[in-house]
mmCIF file of C-alpha atoms in Angstrom:
data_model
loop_
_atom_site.group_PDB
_atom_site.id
_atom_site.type_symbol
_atom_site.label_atom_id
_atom_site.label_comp_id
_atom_site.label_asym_id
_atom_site.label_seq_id
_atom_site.Cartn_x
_atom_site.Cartn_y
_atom_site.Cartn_z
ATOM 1 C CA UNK A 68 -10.637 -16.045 14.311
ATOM 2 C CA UNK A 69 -9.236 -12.202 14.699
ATOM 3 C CA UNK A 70 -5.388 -12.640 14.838
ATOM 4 C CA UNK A 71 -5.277 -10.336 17.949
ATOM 5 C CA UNK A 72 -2.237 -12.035 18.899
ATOM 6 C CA UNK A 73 -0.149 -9.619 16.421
ATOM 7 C CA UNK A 74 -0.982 -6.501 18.632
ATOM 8 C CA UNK A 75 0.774 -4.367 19.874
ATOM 9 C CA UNK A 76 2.238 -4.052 15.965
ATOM 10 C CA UNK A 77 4.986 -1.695 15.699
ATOM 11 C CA UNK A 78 4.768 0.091 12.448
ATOM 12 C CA UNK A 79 7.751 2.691 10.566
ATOM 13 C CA UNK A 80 6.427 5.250 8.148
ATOM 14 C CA UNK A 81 8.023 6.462 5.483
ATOM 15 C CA UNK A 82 9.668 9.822 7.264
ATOM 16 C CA UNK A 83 10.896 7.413 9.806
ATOM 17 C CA UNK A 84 7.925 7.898 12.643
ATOM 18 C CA UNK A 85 7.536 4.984 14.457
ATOM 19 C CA UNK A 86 3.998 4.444 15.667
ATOM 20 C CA UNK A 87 2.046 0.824 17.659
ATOM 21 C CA UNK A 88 -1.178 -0.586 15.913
ATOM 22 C CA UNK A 89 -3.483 -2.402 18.587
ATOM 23 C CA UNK A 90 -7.056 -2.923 19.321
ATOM 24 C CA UNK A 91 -9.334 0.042 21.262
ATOM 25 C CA UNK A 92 -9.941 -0.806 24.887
ATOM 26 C CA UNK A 93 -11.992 0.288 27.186
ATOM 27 C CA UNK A 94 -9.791 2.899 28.999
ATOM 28 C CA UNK A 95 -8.973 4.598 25.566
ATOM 29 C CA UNK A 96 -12.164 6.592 25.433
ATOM 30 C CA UNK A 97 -10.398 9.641 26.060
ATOM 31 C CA UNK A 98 -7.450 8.857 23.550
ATOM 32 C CA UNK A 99 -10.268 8.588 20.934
ATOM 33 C CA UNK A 100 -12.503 11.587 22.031
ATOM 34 C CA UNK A 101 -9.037 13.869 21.761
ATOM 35 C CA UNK A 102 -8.592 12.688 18.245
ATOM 36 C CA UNK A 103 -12.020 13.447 17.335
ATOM 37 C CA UNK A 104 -11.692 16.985 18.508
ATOM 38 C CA UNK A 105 -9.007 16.917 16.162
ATOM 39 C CA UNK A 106 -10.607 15.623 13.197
ATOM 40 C CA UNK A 107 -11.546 18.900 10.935
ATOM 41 C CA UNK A 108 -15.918 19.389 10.838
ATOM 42 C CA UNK A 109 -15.989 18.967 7.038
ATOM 43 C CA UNK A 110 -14.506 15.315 7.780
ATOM 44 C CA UNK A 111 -17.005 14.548 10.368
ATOM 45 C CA UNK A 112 -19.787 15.237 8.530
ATOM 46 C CA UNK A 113 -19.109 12.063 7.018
ATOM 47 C CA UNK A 114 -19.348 9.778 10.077
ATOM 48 C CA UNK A 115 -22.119 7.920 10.766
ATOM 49 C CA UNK A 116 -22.085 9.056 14.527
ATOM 50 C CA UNK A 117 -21.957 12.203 16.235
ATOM 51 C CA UNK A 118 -18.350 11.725 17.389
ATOM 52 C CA UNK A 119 -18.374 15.229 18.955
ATOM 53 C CA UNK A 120 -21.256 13.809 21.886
ATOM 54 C CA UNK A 121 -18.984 12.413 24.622
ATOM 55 C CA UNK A 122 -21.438 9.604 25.337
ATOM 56 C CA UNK A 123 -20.957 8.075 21.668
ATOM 57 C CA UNK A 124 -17.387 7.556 22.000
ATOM 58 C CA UNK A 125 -17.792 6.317 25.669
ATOM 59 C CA UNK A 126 -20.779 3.961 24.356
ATOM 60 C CA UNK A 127 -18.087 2.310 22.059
ATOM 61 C CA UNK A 128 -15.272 1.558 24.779
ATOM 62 C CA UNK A 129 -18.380 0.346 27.095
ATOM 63 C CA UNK A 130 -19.551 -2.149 24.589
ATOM 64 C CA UNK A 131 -16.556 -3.293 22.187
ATOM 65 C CA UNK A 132 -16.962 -6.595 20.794
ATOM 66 C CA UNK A 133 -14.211 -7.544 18.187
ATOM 67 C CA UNK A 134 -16.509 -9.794 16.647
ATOM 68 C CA UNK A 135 -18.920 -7.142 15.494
ATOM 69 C CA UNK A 136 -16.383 -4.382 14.559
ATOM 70 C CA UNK A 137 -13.010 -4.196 15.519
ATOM 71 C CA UNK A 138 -11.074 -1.195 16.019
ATOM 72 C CA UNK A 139 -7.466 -0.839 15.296
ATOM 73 C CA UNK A 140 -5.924 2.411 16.768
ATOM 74 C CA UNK A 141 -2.814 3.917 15.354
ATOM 75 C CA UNK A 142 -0.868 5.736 18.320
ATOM 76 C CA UNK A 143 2.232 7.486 18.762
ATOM 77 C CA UNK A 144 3.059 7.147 22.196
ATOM 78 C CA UNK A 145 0.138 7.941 23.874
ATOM 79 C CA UNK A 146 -1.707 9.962 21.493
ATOM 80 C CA UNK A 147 -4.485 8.531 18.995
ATOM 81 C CA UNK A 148 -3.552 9.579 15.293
ATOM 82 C CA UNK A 149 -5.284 7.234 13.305
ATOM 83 C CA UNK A 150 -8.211 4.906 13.685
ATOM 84 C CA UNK A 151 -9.841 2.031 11.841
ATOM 85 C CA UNK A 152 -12.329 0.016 11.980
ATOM 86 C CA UNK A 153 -13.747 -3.430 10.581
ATOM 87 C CA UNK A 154 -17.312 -3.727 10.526
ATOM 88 C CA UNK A 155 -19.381 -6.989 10.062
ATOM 89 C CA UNK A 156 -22.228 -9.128 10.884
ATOM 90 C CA UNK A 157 -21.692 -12.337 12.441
ATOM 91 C CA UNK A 158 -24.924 -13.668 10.821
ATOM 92 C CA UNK A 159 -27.184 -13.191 7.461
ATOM 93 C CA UNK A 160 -26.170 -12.715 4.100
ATOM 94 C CA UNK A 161 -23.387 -10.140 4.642
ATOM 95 C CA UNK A 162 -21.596 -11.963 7.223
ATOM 96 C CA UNK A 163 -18.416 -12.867 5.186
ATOM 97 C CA UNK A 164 -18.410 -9.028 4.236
ATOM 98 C CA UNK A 165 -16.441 -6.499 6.051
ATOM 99 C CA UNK A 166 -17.145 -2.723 5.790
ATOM 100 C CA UNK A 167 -13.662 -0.462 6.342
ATOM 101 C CA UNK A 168 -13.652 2.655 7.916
ATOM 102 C CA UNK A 169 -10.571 5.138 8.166
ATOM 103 C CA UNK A 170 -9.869 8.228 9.815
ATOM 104 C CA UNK A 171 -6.461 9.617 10.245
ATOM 105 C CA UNK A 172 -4.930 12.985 12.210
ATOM 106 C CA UNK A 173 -4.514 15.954 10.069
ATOM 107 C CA UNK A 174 -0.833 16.027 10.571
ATOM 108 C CA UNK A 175 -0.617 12.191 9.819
ATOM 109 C CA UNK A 176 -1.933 12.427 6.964
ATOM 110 C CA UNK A 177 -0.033 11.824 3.166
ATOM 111 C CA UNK A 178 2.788 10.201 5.270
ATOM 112 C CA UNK A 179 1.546 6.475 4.127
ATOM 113 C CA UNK A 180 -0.244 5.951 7.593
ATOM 114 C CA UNK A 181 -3.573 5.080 5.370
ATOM 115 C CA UNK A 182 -2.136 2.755 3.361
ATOM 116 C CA UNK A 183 -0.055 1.021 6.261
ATOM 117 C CA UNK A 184 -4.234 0.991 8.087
ATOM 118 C CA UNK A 185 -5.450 -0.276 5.086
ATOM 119 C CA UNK A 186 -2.984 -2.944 4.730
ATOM 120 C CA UNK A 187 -3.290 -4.274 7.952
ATOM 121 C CA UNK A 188 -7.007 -4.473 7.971
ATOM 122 C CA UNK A 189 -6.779 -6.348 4.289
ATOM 123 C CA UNK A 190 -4.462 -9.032 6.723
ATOM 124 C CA UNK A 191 -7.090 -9.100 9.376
ATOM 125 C CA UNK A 192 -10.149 -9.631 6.815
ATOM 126 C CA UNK A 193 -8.046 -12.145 5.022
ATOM 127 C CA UNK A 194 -6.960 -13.583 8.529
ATOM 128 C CA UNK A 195 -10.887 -13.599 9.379
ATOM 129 C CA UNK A 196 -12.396 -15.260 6.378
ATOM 130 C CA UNK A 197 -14.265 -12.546 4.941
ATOM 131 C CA UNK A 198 -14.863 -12.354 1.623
ATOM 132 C CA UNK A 199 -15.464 -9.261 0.840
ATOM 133 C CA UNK A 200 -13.784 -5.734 1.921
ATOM 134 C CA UNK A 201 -16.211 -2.750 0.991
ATOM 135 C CA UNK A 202 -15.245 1.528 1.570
ATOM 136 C CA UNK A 203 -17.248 4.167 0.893
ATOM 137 C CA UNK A 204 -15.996 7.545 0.710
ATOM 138 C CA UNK A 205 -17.054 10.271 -1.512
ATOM 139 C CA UNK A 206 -15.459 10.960 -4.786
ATOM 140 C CA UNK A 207 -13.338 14.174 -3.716
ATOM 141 C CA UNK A 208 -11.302 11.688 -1.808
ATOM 142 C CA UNK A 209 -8.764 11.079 -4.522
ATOM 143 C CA UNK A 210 -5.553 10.216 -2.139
ATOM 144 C CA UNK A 211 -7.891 7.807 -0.647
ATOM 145 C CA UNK A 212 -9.281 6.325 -3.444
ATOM 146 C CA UNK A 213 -6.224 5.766 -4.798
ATOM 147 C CA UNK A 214 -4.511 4.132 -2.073
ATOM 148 C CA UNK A 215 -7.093 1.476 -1.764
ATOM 149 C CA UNK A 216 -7.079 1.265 -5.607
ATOM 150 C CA UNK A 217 -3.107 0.395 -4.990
ATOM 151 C CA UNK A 218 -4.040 -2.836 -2.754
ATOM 152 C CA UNK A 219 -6.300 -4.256 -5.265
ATOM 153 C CA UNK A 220 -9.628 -2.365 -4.454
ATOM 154 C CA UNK A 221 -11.929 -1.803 -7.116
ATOM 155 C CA UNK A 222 -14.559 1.310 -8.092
ATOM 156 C CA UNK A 223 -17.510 -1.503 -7.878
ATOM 157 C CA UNK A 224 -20.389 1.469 -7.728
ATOM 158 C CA UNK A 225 -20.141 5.136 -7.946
ATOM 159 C CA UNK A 226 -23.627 6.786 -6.794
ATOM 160 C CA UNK A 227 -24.277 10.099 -8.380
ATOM 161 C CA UNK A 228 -25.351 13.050 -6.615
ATOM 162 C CA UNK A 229 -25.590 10.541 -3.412
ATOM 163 C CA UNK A 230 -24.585 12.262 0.109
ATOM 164 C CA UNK A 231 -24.549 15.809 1.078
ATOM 165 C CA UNK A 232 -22.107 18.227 3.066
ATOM 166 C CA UNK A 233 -22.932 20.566 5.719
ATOM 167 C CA UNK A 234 -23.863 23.389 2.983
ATOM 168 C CA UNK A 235 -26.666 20.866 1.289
ATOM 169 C CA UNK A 236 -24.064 20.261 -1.516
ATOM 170 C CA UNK A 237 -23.770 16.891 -3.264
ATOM 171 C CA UNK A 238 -21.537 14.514 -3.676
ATOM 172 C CA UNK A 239 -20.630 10.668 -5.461
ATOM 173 C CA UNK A 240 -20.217 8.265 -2.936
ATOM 174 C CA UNK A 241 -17.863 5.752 -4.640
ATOM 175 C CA UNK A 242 -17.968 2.233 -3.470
ATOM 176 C CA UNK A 243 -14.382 0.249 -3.099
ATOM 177 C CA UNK A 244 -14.694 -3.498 -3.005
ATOM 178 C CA UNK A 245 -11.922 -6.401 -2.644
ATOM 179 C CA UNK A 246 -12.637 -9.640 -3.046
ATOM 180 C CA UNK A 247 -10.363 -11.908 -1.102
ATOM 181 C CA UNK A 248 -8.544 -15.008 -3.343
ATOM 182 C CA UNK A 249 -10.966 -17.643 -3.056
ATOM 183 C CA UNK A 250 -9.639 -21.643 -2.573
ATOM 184 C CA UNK A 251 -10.147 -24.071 -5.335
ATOM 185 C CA UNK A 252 -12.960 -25.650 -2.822
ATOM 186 C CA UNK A 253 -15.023 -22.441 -2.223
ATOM 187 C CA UNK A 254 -15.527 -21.951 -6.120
ATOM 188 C CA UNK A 255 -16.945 -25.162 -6.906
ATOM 189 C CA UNK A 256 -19.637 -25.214 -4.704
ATOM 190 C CA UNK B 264 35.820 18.916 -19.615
ATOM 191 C CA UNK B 265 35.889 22.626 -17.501
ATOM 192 C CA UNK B 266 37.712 23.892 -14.457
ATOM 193 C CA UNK B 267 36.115 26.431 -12.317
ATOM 194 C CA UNK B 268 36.475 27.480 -8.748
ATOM 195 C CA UNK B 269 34.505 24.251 -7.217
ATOM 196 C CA UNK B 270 36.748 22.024 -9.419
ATOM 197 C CA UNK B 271 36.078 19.922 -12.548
ATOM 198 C CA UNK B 272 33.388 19.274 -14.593
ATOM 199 C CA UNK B 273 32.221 18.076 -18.231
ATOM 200 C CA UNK B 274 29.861 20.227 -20.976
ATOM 201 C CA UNK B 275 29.535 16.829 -22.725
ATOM 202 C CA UNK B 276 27.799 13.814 -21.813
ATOM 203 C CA UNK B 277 29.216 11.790 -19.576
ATOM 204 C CA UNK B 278 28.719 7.995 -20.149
ATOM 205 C CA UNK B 279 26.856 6.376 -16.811
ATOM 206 C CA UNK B 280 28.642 3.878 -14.751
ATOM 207 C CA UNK B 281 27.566 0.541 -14.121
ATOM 208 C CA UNK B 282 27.210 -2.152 -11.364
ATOM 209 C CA UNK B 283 26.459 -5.332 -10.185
ATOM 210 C CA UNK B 284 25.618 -5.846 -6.656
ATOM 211 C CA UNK B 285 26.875 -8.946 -5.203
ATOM 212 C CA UNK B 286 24.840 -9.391 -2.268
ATOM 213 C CA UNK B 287 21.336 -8.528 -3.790
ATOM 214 C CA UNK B 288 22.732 -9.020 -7.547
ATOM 215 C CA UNK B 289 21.129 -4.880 -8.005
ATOM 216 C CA UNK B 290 21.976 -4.073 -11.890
ATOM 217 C CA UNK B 291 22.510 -0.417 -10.994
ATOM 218 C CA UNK B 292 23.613 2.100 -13.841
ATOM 219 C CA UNK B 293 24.397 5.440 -12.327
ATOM 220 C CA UNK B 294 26.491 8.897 -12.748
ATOM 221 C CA UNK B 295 29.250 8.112 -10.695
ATOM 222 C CA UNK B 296 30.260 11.748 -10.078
ATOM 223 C CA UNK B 297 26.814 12.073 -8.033
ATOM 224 C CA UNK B 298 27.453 8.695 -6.652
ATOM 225 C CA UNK B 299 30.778 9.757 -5.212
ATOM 226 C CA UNK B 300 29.641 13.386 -4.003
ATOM 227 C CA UNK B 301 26.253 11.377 -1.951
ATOM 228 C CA UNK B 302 28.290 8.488 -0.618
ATOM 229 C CA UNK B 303 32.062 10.155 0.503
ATOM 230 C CA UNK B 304 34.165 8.470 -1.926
ATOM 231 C CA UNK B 305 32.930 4.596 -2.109
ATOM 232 C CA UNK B 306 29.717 3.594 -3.744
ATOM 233 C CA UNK B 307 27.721 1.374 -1.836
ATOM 234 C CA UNK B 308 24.491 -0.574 -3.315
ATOM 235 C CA UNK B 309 21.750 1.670 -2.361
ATOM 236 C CA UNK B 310 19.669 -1.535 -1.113
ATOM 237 C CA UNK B 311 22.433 -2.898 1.449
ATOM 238 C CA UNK B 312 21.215 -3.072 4.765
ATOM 239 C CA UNK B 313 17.581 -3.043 3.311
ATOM 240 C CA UNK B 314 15.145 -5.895 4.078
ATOM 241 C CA UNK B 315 14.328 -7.910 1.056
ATOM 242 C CA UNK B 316 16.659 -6.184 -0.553
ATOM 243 C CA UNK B 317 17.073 -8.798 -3.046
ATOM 244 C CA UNK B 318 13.457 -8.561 -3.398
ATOM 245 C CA UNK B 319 13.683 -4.642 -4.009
ATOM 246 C CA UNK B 320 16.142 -4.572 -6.211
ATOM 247 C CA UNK B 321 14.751 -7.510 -8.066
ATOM 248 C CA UNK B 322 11.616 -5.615 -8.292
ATOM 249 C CA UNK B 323 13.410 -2.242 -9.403
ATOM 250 C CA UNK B 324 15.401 -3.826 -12.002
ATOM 251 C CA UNK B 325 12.399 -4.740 -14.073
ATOM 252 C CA UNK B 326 10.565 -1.782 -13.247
ATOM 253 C CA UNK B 327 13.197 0.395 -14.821
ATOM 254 C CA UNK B 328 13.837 -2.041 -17.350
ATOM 255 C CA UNK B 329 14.157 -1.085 -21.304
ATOM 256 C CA UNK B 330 10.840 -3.326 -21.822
ATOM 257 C CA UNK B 331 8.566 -0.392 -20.703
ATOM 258 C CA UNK B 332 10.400 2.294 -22.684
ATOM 259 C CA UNK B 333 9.504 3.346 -26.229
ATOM 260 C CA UNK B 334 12.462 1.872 -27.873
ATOM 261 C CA UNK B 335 12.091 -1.808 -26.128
ATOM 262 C CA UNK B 336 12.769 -5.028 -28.598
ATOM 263 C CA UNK B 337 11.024 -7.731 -28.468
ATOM 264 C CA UNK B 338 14.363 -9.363 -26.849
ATOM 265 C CA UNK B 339 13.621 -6.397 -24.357
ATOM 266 C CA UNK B 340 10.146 -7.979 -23.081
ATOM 267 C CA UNK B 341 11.726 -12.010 -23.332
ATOM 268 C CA UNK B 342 14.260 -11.323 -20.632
ATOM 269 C CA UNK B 343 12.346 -9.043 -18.955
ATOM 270 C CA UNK B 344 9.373 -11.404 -18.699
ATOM 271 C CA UNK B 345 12.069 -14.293 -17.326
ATOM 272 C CA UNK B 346 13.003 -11.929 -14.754
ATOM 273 C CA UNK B 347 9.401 -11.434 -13.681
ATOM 274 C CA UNK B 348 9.379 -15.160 -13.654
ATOM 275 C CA UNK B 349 12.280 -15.461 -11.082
ATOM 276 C CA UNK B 350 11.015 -12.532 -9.325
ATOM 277 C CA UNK B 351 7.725 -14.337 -8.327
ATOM 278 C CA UNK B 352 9.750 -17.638 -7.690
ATOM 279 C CA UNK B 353 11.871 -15.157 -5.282
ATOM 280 C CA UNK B 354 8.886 -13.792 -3.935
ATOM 281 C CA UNK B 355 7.437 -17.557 -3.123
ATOM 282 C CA UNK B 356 10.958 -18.559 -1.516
ATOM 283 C CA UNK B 357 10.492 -15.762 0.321
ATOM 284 C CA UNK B 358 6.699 -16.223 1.663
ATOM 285 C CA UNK B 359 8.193 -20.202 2.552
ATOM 286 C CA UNK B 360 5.123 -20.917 4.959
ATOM 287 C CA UNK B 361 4.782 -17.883 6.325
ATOM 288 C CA UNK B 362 0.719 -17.467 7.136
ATOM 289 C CA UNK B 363 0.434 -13.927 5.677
ATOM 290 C CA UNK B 364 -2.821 -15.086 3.051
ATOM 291 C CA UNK B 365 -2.472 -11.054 1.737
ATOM 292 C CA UNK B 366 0.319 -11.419 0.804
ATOM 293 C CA UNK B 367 0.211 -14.987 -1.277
ATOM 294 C CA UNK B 368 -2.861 -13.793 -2.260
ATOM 295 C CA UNK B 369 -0.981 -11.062 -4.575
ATOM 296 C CA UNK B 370 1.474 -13.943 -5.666
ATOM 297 C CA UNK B 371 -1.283 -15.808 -7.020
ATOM 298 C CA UNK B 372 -2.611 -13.274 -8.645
ATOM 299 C CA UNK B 373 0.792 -12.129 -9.969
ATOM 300 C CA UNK B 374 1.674 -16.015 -11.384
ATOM 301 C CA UNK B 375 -2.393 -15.559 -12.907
ATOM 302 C CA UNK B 376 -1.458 -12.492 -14.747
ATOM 303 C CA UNK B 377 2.447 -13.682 -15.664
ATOM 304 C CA UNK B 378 1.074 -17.001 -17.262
ATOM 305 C CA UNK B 379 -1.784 -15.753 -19.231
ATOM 306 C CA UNK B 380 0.351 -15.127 -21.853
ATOM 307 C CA UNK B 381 3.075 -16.838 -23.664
ATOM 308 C CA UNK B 382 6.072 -14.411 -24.085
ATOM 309 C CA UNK B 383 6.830 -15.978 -28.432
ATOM 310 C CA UNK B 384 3.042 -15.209 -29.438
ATOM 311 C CA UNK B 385 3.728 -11.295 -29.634
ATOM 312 C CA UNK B 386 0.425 -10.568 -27.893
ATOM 313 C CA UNK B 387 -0.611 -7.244 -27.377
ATOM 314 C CA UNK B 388 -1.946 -7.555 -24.372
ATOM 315 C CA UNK B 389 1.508 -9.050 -23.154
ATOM 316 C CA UNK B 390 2.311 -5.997 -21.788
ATOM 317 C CA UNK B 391 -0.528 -5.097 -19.811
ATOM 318 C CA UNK B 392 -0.295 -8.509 -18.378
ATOM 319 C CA UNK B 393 3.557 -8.295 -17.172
ATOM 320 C CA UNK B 394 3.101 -5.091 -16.093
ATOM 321 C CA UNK B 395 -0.055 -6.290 -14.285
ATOM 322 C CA UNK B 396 2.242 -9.032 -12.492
ATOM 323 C CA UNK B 397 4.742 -6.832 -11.802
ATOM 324 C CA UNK B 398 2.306 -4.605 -9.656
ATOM 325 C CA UNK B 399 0.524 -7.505 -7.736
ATOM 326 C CA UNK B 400 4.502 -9.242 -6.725
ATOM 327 C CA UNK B 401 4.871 -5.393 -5.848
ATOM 328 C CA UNK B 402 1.888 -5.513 -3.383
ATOM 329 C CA UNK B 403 3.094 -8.869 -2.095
ATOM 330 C CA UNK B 404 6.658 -7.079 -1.115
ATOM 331 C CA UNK B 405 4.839 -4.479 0.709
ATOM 332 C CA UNK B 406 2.761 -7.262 2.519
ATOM 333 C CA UNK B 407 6.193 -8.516 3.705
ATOM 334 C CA UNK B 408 7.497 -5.031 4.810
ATOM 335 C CA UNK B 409 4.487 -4.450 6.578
ATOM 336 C CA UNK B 410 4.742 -7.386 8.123
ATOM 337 C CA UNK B 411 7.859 -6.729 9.821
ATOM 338 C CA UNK B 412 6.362 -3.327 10.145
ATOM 339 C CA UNK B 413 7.965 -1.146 7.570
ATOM 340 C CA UNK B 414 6.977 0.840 4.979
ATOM 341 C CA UNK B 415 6.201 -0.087 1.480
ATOM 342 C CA UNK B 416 8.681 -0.302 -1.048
ATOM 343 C CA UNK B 417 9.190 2.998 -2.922
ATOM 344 C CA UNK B 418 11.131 2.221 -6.764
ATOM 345 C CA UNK B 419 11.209 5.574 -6.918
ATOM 346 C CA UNK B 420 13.595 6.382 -4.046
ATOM 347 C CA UNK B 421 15.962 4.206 -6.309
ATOM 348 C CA UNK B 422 15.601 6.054 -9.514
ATOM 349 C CA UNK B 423 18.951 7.515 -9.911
ATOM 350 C CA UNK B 424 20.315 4.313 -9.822
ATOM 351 C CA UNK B 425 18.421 3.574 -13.089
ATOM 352 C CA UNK B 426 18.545 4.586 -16.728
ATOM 353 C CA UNK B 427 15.107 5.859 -15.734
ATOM 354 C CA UNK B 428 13.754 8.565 -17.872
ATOM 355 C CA UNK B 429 10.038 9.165 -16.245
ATOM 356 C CA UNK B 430 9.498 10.172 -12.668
ATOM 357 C CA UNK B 431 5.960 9.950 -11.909
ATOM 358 C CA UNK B 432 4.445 12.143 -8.429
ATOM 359 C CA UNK B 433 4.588 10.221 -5.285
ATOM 360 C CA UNK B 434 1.309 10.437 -4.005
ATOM 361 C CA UNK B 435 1.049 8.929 -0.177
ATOM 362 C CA UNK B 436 -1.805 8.466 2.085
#
């Protein structure tokens, strides 16, 4: 069960900025196509998804289902500034894993907005009975890596040589993995 | 001691003050010549007003404590390792019933590390393990802050109210 029911989350950063966490809707298209824009190219390069194409971001708001991948927005006032998102299946062998995405707004960023995403997704996966909590991000990506290496994420792969940038050059893609505190009744199966 | 034109000061070593904070029982040691200049002539316990402060400053007192400098004693790690106990017994008071499974799920795994080893063997790996303990009841704090939708808890904000000689980077995200 997603604990939606803890939205609209207001959340302090460190510098004092007070921002609300809540779920994408439908009418927030816009919100999240203006953050894109925002987003430097050598970040987007590692999305999955052409965020630039105005019918991708409109395809998401058109056909969000929580169950599948849930998007937490980060928003100060009315403006987007940071997104996440929690990915899973709801069947087959992966379907107590959840796959973490996070982007944040250039001028949010190294203000503890990450971590304060991060931690509230590790509540939702706990909240959601997942197992498993998996990030990739490539190597470079040390402020990243090392907040999720803070809450109890864990280098569980590093593939050499793996992705590539806009100029053809290569890069690790580490894998992050946290495994959620199992109950006395799980392990003895 | 010197006079000059912006008053008095020493060119020896001045011995730190101490304190006790009664509300959140802080064990603060300070320069109380800074303390005065910051605070306008009264100084308050930098964790008043603070939630979980007692948490905080239980936290802070163990992460500054003489058990993870150089010099430590082996009575050093003892009390320190008794603190950590309360700590996590603090921390547990303070999770009650709350449904926040992050958050007791870095208790557990702070109790795990804190009782893997028995403070009179003099195992090497004793250290590793408190500090290990430390870090998770740290994450748990931060569970609770973020809960009520605060930051984490920074010890480093708090350092000058510590015989702390190392100041690592902050590095935020």
């Amino acid at each position: 069960m997603i604990p939606l029911d803890r939205y609209p989350k207001e959340i302090t950063l460190r510098d004092g900025a007070r921002l609300t966490f809540r779920p994408m809707v439908r009418d927030d298209a816009d919100r999240l196509r203006e953050f894109f824009r925002q987003i430097p190219p050598e970040d987007k390069m590692y999305f999955r998804e052409d965020v630039d194409r105005k019918e991708v971001v409109e395809r998401w708001a058109e056909t969000l289902d929580y169950g599948a991948v849930l998007p937490i927005l980060a928003l100060e006032g009315d403006r987007v500034v940071g997104d996440t998102t929690l990915h899973r299946d709801r069947t087959g062998w992966k379907q107590r894993v959840g796959a973490l995405r996070i982007q944040i707004a250039t001028d949010y960023r190294h203000r503890g907005l990450g971590t304060a995403m991060l931690r509230e997704m590790r509540h939702v996966g706990e909240k959601t009975a997942l197992r498993h909590l998996v990030a990739e991000m490539i190597e470079e990506q040390h402020g990243a890596i090392r907040a999720f290496e803070k809450l109890g994420f864990e280098r569980a792969v590093v593939y050499r040589n793996f992705v590539n940038d806009q100029k053809g050059r290569l890069h690790n893609l580490v894998v992050l993995l946290y495994s959620m505190r199992q109950s006395e009744d799980e392990l003895n199966f | 001691m010197y006079i000059d034109r912006r008053g008095f000061g020493y060119n020896f070593c001045v011995p730190l003050s101490r304190l006790t904070c009664s509300a959140c029982g802080a064990e603060l040691t300070y320069d109380s010549g800074k303390a005065l200049e910051h605070s306008g002539g009264k100084v308050a316990c930098p964790y008043e007003g603070l939630a979980y402060a007692e948490l905080r400053s239980g936290h802070d007192r163990i992460y500054f404590g003489r058990w993870r400098k150089v010099e430590a004693t082996p009575l050093d790690v003892r009390r320190a390792y008794h603190q950590i106990g309360r700590h996590l017994s603090a921390i547990a008071q303070a999770l009650g019933e709350r449904d926040l499974p992050a958050a007791r799920g870095d208790l557990e795994r702070a109790v795990e590390a804190f009782r893997t080893e028995d403070p009179g063997t003099g195992s090497p790996e004793l250290l590793r393990l408190m500090d290990h303990a430390l870090s998770y009841a740290h994450r748990s704090i931060d569970a609770l802050l973020h809960e009520t939708g605060l930051p984490a808890h920074s010890p480093m904000d708090f350092a000058e109210w510590y015989d702390a000689v190392e100041v690592p980077f902050r590095d935020e995200w």
